[in-house]
XYZ file of C-alpha atoms in Angstrom:
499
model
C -30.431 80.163 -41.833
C -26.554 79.730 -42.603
C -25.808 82.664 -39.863
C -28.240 80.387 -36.817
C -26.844 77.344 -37.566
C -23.093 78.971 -37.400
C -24.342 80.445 -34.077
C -25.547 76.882 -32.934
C -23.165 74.180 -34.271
C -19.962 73.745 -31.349
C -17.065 72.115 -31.794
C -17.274 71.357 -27.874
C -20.223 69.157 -28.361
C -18.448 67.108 -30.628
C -15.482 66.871 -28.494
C -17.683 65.321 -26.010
C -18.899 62.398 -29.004
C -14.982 62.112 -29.624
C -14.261 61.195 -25.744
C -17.567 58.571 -25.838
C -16.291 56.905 -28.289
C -12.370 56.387 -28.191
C -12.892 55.679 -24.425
C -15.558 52.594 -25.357
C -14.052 51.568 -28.933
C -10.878 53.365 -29.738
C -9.749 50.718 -32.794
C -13.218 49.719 -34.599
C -12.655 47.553 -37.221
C -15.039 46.691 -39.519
C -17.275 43.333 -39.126
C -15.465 43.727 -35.481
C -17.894 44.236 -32.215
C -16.394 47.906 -31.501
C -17.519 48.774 -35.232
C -21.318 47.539 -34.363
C -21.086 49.427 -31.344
C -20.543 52.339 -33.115
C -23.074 52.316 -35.860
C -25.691 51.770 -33.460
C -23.435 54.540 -31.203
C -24.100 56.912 -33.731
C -27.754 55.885 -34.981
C -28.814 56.803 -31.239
C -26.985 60.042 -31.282
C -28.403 61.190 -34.412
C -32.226 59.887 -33.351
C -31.949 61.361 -30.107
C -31.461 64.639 -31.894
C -34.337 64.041 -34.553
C -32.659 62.758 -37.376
C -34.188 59.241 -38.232
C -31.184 57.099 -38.488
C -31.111 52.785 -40.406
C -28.101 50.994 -39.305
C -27.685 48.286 -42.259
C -25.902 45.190 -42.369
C -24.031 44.525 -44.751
C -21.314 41.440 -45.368
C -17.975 42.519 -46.663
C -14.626 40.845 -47.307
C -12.402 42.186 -44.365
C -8.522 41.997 -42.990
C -7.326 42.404 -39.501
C -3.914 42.682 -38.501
C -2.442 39.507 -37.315
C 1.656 38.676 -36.481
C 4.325 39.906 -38.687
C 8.361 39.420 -37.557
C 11.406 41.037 -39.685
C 15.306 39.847 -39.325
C 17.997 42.158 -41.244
C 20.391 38.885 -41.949
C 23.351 40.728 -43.877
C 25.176 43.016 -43.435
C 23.551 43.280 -39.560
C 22.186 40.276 -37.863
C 19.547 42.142 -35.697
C 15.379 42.082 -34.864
C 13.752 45.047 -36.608
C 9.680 46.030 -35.335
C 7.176 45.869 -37.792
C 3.649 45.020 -38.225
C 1.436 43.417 -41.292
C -0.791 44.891 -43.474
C -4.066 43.204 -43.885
C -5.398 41.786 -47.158
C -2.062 40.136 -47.421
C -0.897 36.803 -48.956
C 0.040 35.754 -45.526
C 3.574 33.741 -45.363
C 3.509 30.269 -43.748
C 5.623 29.583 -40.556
C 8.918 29.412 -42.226
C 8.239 33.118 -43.266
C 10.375 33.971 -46.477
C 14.084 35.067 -46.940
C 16.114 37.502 -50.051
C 17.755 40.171 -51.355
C 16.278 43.808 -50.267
C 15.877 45.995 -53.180
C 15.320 49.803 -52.020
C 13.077 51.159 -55.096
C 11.963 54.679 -54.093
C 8.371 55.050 -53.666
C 7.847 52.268 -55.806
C 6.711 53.580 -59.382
C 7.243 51.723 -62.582
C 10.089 54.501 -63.066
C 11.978 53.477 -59.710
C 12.372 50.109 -60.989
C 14.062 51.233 -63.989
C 17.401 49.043 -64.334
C 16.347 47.016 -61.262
C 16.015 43.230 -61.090
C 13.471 42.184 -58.101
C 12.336 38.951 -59.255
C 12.682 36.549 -55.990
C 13.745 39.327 -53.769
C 12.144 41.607 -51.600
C 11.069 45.428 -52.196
C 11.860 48.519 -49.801
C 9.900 51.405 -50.607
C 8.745 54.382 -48.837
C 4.709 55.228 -47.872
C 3.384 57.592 -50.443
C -0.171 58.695 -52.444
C 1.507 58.220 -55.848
C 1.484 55.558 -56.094
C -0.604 54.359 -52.879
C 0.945 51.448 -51.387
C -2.002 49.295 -53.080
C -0.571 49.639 -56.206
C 3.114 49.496 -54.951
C 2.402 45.988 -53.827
C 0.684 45.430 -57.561
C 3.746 46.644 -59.240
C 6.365 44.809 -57.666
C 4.696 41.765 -57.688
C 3.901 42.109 -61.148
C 7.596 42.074 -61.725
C 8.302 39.281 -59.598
C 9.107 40.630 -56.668
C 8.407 38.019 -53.541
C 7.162 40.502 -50.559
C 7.223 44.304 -49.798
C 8.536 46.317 -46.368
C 7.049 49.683 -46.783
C 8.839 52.512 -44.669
C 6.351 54.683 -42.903
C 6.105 58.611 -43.553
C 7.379 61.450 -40.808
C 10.485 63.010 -40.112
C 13.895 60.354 -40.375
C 14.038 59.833 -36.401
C 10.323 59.272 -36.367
C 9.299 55.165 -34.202
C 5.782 55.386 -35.179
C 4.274 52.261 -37.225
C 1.066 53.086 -38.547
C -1.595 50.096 -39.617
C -2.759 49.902 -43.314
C -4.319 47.432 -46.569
C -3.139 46.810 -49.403
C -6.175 45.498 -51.370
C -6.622 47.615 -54.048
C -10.014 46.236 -55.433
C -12.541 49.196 -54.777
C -15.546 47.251 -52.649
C -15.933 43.381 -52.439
C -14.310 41.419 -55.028
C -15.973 40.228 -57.887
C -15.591 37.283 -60.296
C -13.848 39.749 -62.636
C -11.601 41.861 -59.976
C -10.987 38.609 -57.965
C -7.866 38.492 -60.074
C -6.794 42.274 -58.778
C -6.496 40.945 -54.984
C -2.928 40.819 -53.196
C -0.530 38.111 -54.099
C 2.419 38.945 -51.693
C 3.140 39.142 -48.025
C 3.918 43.221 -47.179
C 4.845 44.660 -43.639
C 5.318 48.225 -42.802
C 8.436 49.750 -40.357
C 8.829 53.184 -38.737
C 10.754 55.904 -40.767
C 13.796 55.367 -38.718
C 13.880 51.387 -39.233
C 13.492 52.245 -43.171
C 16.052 54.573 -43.486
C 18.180 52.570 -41.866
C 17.264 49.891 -44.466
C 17.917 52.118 -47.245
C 21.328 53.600 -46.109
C 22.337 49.492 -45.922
C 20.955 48.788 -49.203
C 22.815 51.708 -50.736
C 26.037 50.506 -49.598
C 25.778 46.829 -50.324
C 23.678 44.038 -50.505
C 21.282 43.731 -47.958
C 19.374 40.659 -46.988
C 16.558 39.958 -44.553
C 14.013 37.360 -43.499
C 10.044 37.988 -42.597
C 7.319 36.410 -41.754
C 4.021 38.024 -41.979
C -0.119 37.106 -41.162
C -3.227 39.236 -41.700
C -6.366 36.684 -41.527
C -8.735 37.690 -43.944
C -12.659 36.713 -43.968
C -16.124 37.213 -44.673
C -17.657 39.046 -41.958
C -20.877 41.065 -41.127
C -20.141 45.179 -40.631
C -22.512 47.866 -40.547
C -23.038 51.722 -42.403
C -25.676 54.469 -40.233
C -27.523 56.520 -42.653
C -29.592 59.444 -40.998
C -31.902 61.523 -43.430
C -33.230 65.028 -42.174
C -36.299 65.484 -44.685
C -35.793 68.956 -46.047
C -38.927 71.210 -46.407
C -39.798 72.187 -49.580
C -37.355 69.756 -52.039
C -37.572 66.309 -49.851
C -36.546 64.208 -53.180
C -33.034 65.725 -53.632
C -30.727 65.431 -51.150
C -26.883 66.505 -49.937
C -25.124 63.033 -48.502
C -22.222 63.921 -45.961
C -20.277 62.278 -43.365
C -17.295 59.873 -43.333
C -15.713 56.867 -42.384
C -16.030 55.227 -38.947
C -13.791 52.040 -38.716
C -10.524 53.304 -37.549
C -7.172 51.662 -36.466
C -5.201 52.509 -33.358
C -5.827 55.171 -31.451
C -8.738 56.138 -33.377
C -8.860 60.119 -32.586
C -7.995 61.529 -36.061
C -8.940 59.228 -38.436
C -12.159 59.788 -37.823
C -13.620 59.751 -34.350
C -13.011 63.402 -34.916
C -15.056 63.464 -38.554
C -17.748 61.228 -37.495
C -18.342 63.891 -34.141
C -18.351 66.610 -36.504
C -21.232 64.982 -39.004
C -22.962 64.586 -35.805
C -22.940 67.911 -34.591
C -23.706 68.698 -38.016
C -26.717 66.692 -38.192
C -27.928 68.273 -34.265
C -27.202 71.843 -35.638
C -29.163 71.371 -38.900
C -31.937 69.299 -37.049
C -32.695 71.923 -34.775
C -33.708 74.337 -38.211
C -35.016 71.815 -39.926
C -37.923 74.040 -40.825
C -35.849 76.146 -42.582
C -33.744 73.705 -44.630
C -35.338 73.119 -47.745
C -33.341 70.167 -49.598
C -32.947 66.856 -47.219
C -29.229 66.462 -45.835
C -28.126 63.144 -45.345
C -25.840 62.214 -43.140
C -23.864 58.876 -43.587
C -21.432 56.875 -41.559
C -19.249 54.264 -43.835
C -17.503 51.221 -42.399
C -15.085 48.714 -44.520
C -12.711 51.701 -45.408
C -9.824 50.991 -43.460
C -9.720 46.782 -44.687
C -12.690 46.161 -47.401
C -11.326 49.667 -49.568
C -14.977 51.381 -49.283
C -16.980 48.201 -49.168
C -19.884 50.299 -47.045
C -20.177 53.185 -49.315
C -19.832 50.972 -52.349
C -22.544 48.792 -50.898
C -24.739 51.675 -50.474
C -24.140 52.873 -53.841
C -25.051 49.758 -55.235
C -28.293 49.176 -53.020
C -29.551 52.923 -53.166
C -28.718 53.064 -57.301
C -31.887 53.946 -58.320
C -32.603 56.659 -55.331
C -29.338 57.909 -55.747
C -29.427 58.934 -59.275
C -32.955 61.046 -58.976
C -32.236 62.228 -55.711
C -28.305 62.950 -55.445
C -26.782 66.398 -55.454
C -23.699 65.908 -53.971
C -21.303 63.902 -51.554
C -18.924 65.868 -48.841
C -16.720 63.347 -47.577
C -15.656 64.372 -43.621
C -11.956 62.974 -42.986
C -9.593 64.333 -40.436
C -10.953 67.408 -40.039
C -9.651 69.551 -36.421
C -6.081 68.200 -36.975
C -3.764 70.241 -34.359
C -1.418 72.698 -36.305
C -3.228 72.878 -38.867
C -3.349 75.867 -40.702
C -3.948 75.769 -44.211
C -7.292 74.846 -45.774
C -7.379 71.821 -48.424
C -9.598 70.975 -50.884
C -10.746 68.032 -53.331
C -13.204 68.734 -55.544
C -15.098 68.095 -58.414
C -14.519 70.562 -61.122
C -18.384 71.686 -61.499
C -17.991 72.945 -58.000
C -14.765 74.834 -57.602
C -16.323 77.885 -57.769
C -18.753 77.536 -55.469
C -16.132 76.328 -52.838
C -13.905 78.352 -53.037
C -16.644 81.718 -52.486
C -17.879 79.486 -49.364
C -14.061 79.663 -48.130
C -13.238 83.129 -48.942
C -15.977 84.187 -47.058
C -16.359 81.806 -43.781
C -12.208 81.689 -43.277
C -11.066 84.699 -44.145
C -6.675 85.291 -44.230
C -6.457 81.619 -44.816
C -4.287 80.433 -47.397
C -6.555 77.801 -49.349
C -5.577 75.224 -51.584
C -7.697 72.784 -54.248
C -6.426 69.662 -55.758
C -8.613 68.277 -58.326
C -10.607 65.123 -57.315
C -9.174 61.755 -57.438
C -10.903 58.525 -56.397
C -9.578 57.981 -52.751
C -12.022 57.594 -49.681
C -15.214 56.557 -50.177
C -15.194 58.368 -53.478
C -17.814 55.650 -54.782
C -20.520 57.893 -55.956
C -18.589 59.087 -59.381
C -19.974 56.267 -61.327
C -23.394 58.093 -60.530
C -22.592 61.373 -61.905
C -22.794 62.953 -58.116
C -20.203 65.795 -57.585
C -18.160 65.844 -54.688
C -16.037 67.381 -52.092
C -13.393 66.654 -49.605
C -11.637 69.905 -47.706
C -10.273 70.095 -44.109
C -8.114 72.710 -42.691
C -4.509 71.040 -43.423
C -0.763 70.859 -42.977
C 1.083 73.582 -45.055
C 3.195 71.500 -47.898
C 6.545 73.222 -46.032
C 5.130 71.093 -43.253
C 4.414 67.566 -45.052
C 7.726 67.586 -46.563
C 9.245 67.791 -43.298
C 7.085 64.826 -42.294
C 8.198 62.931 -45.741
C 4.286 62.968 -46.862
C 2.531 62.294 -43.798
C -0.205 64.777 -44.656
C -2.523 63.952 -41.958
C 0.651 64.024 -39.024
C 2.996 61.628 -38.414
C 0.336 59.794 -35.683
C -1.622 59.234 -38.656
C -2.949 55.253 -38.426
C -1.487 54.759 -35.127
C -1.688 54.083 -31.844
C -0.893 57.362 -31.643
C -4.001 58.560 -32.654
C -5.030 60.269 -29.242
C -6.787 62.914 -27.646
C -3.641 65.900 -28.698
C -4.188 65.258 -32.104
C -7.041 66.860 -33.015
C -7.341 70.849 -31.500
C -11.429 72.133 -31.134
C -9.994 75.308 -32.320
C -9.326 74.031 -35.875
C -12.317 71.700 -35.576
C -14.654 74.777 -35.131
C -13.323 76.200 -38.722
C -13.828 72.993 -40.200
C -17.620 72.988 -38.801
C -18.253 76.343 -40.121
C -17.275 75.405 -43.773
C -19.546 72.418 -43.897
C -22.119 74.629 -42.544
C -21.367 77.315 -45.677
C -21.331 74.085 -48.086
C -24.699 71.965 -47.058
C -26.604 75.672 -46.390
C -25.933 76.654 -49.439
C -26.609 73.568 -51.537
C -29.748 73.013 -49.106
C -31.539 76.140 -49.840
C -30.137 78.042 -52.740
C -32.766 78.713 -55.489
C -30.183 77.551 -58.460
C -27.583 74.968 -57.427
C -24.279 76.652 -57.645
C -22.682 73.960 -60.307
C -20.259 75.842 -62.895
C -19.184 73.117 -65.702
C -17.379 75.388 -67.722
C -14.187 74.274 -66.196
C -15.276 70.889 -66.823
C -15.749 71.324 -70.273
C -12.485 72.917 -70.965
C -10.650 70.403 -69.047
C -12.386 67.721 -71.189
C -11.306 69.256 -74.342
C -7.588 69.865 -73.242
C -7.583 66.021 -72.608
C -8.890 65.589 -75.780
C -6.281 67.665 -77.418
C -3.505 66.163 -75.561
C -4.342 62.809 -76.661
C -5.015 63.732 -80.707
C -1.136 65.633 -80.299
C -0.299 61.847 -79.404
C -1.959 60.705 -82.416
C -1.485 63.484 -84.919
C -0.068 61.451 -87.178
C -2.559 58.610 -86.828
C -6.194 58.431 -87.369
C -8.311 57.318 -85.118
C -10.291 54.298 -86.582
C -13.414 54.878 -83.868
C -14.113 56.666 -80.809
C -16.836 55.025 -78.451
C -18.704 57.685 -75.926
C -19.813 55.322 -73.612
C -23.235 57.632 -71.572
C -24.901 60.193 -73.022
C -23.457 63.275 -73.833
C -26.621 64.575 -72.267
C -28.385 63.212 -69.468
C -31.747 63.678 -71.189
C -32.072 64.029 -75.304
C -34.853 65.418 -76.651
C -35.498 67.769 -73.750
C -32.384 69.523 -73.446
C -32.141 73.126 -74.608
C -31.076 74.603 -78.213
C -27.302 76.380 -76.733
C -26.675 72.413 -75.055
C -27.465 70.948 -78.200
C -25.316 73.319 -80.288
C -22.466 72.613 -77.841
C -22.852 68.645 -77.838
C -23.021 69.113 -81.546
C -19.694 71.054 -81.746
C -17.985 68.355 -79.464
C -18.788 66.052 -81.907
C -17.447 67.788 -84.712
C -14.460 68.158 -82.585
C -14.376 64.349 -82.681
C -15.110 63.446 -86.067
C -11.886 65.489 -87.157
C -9.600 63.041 -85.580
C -11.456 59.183 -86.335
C -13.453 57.720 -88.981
C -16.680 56.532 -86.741
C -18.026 57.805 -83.888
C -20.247 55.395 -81.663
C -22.588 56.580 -78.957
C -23.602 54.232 -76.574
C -26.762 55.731 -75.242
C -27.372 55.571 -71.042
């Protein structure tokens, strides 16, 4: 089956879904009109193929990018561009005036003999940390707004849009308190290291003024389920974001074509694919922070947790120049990713980071492994671009039509192919947890070498070791029973909170 649908699925059929929709709706925001266009865009696409497709409403706290205005004061006098973030504390009129503090890329460590408290920070885009938790840190001490420097190379113009609410989904009564609590704007590269050459000859000072209206608002998620034909209860979930700012092309017109030339390909064998695949479209990533695939998660608990296997998250995939393959994974399935990419792209230098909770990761809680590859930028290449890991364009306007290449999209294809064939059909699901286990107990070991001198009053395992005691099997129980020996030599109690 793997072979036919590797004959069948085209990277030139999704091209064509990429042209529909950045010509009707290239920025789709969620709870915007262009984002309901394109759930129902992509319901239709996948029905029309024989995939039954639910567009679901859903109502989700949500940012769009209002006005923002930045004035270097001293030692320049001079207008710099910018733009907001959303799910900012927006400034009044009068906007807000200090000292700019340059502190790296904004870790606890950069502001190490720094004083920010009633000034403003000047730090430079990065994963670690993201610039959610930049804004939390400098706030936190005292800091009165943030100008964030975008990534690419030094003489790079390009503003990308962005959030800064860190609060995974909608706010709750208890993460309420984890919302912003400053006004941030973000400037090119070349505007920021301008900024930082000033602020490491003198003091700098500069005025902004910054809006992002923020709201309740209805958005939508498409979920299409192919019924698979011997196993219909458990199920592969992939697909991707669709909101998208700018230009729209890259992040993820391109991913959400690919899951549904995906879901054509595998429709047209369905008779052969014998776990259901489904394939799901998230909204509320770009402002929300994963409110769709949190909502889902939430709603479809119960359905979820019997009928889960795994979640493939499709994100920038077919990015021109690409030319290394990427991975983020689960530990239980390195193995089996890795033979599906020695095999499908062979002479291609592949890399795996272990998984972190970044987009629309929301399924952890549930137990449900998951992946997130794409054929990437080689790391000689992001450092040129100071981190931009998904191109310099990435978040723009600049998202367009040349940033994505059909050649490097067709790769792509064929690995999800290789991943949902296999997991759809093999007798035994190719799960390896030994390197989960061993990972678990080097933690383990790195935090008694902490404590060696101290014992540990009581250690709380908060699930079941198990999924299922009583039933499981004499080697699992010997093994749960030495990891709790392992335990009890560093703590006087051990608590198990069962489920």
């Amino acid at each position: 089956m793997i072979r036919e649908i590797l004959d069948e699925v085209s990277a030139d059929r999704a091209h064509e879904h990429i042209v529909n929709i950045t010509r009707e709706v290239p920025q789709r925001l969620a709870g915007s009109p262009e984002l309901r266009w394109m759930a129902h865009y992509v319901r239709d696409a996948m029905e029309a193929v024989g995939v039954p497709a639910t567009v679901y409403d859903l109502d989700a706290l949500v940012s769009f990018p209002g006005t923002a205005s930045l004035r270097l004061l001293t030692p320049e006098v001079r207008e710099l561009r910018c733009l907001p973030f959303c799910h900012i504390r927006s400034t009044d009129e009068k906007g807000i005036d200090g000292e700019l503090v340059f502190v790296g890329a904004g870790t606890e460590k950069d502001y190490e003999g720094k004083d920010v408290r009633g000034k403003i920070t000047l730090s430079e885009l990065s994963y670690s940390p993201p610039r959610q938790e930049k804004e939390r840190i400098g706030s936190a001490k005292g800091a009165i707004g943030h100008v964030m420097m975008n990534w690419g190379p030094s003489d790079c113009e390009i503003i990308a849009y962005g959030s800064i609410k860190a609060v995974w989904g909608n706010p709750t009564p208890e993460t309420i308190k984890n919302m912003p609590s400053t006004p941030c704007v973000t400037v090119s590269r070349a505007t920021g290291e301008h900024l930082r050459d000033l602020c490491k000859r003198g003091p700098v000072r500069i005025w902004m003024s910054a809006q992002s209206p923020e709201e309740w608002r209805t958005t939508q998620i498409t979920i299409g389920r192919l019924e698979g034909c011997e196993e219909p209860d458990k199920a592969i979930l992939i697909g991707g974001h669709m909101d998208a700012w700018g230009g729209g092309v890259s992040c993820n017109a391109v991913g959400n074509a690919a899951v549904l030339e995906l879901a054509r390909a595998f429709a047209k064998h369905r008779d052969k694919v014998k776990r259901s695949v489904w394939f799901t479209l998230w909204s509320g990533h770009e402002t929300g922070t994963m409110t769709g695939s949190t909502w889902f998660c939430d709603h479809f608990w119960d359905e979820l947790d019997v009928k889960g296997l795994i979640y493939i998250n499709v994100d920038s995939p077919g990015l021109v120049g690409a030319t290394e393959y990427n991975t983020r994974s689960s530990s239980e399935l390195l193995r089996f990713h890795k033979e599906v990419e020695a095999k499908l792209l062979p002479g291609v230098h592949c890399r795996r980071v272990r998984l972190t909770r970044i987009g629309d990761m929301s399924f952890v809680g549930l137990g449900i492994p998951t992946l997130s590859p794409r054929i990437a930028y080689s790391e000689e290449q992001v450092k040129a671009w100071n981190g931009a890991d998904l191109g310099p364009w990435h978040h723009s306007i600049e998202m367009t039509l040349e940033t994505v290449d059909m050649k490097v999209l067709q790769k792509d294809l064929a690995v999800y192919v290789g991943l949902v064939g296999r997991l759809s059909n093999e007798p035994v699901l190719p799960y390896d947890f030994t390197l989960v286990g061993q990972e678990m107990v080097k933690r383990l070991e790195n935090i008694f070498n902490i404590l060696k001198y101290k014992k540990i009053e009581k250690i709380i395992v908060n699930g079941d070791l198990k999924h299922e005691f009583g039933t499981i099997s004499e080697q699992e129980w010997r093994n749960t029973l030495k990891f709790l020996d392992l335990l009890a030599k560093h703590c006087n109690e051990i608590v198990l909170v069962k489920g």
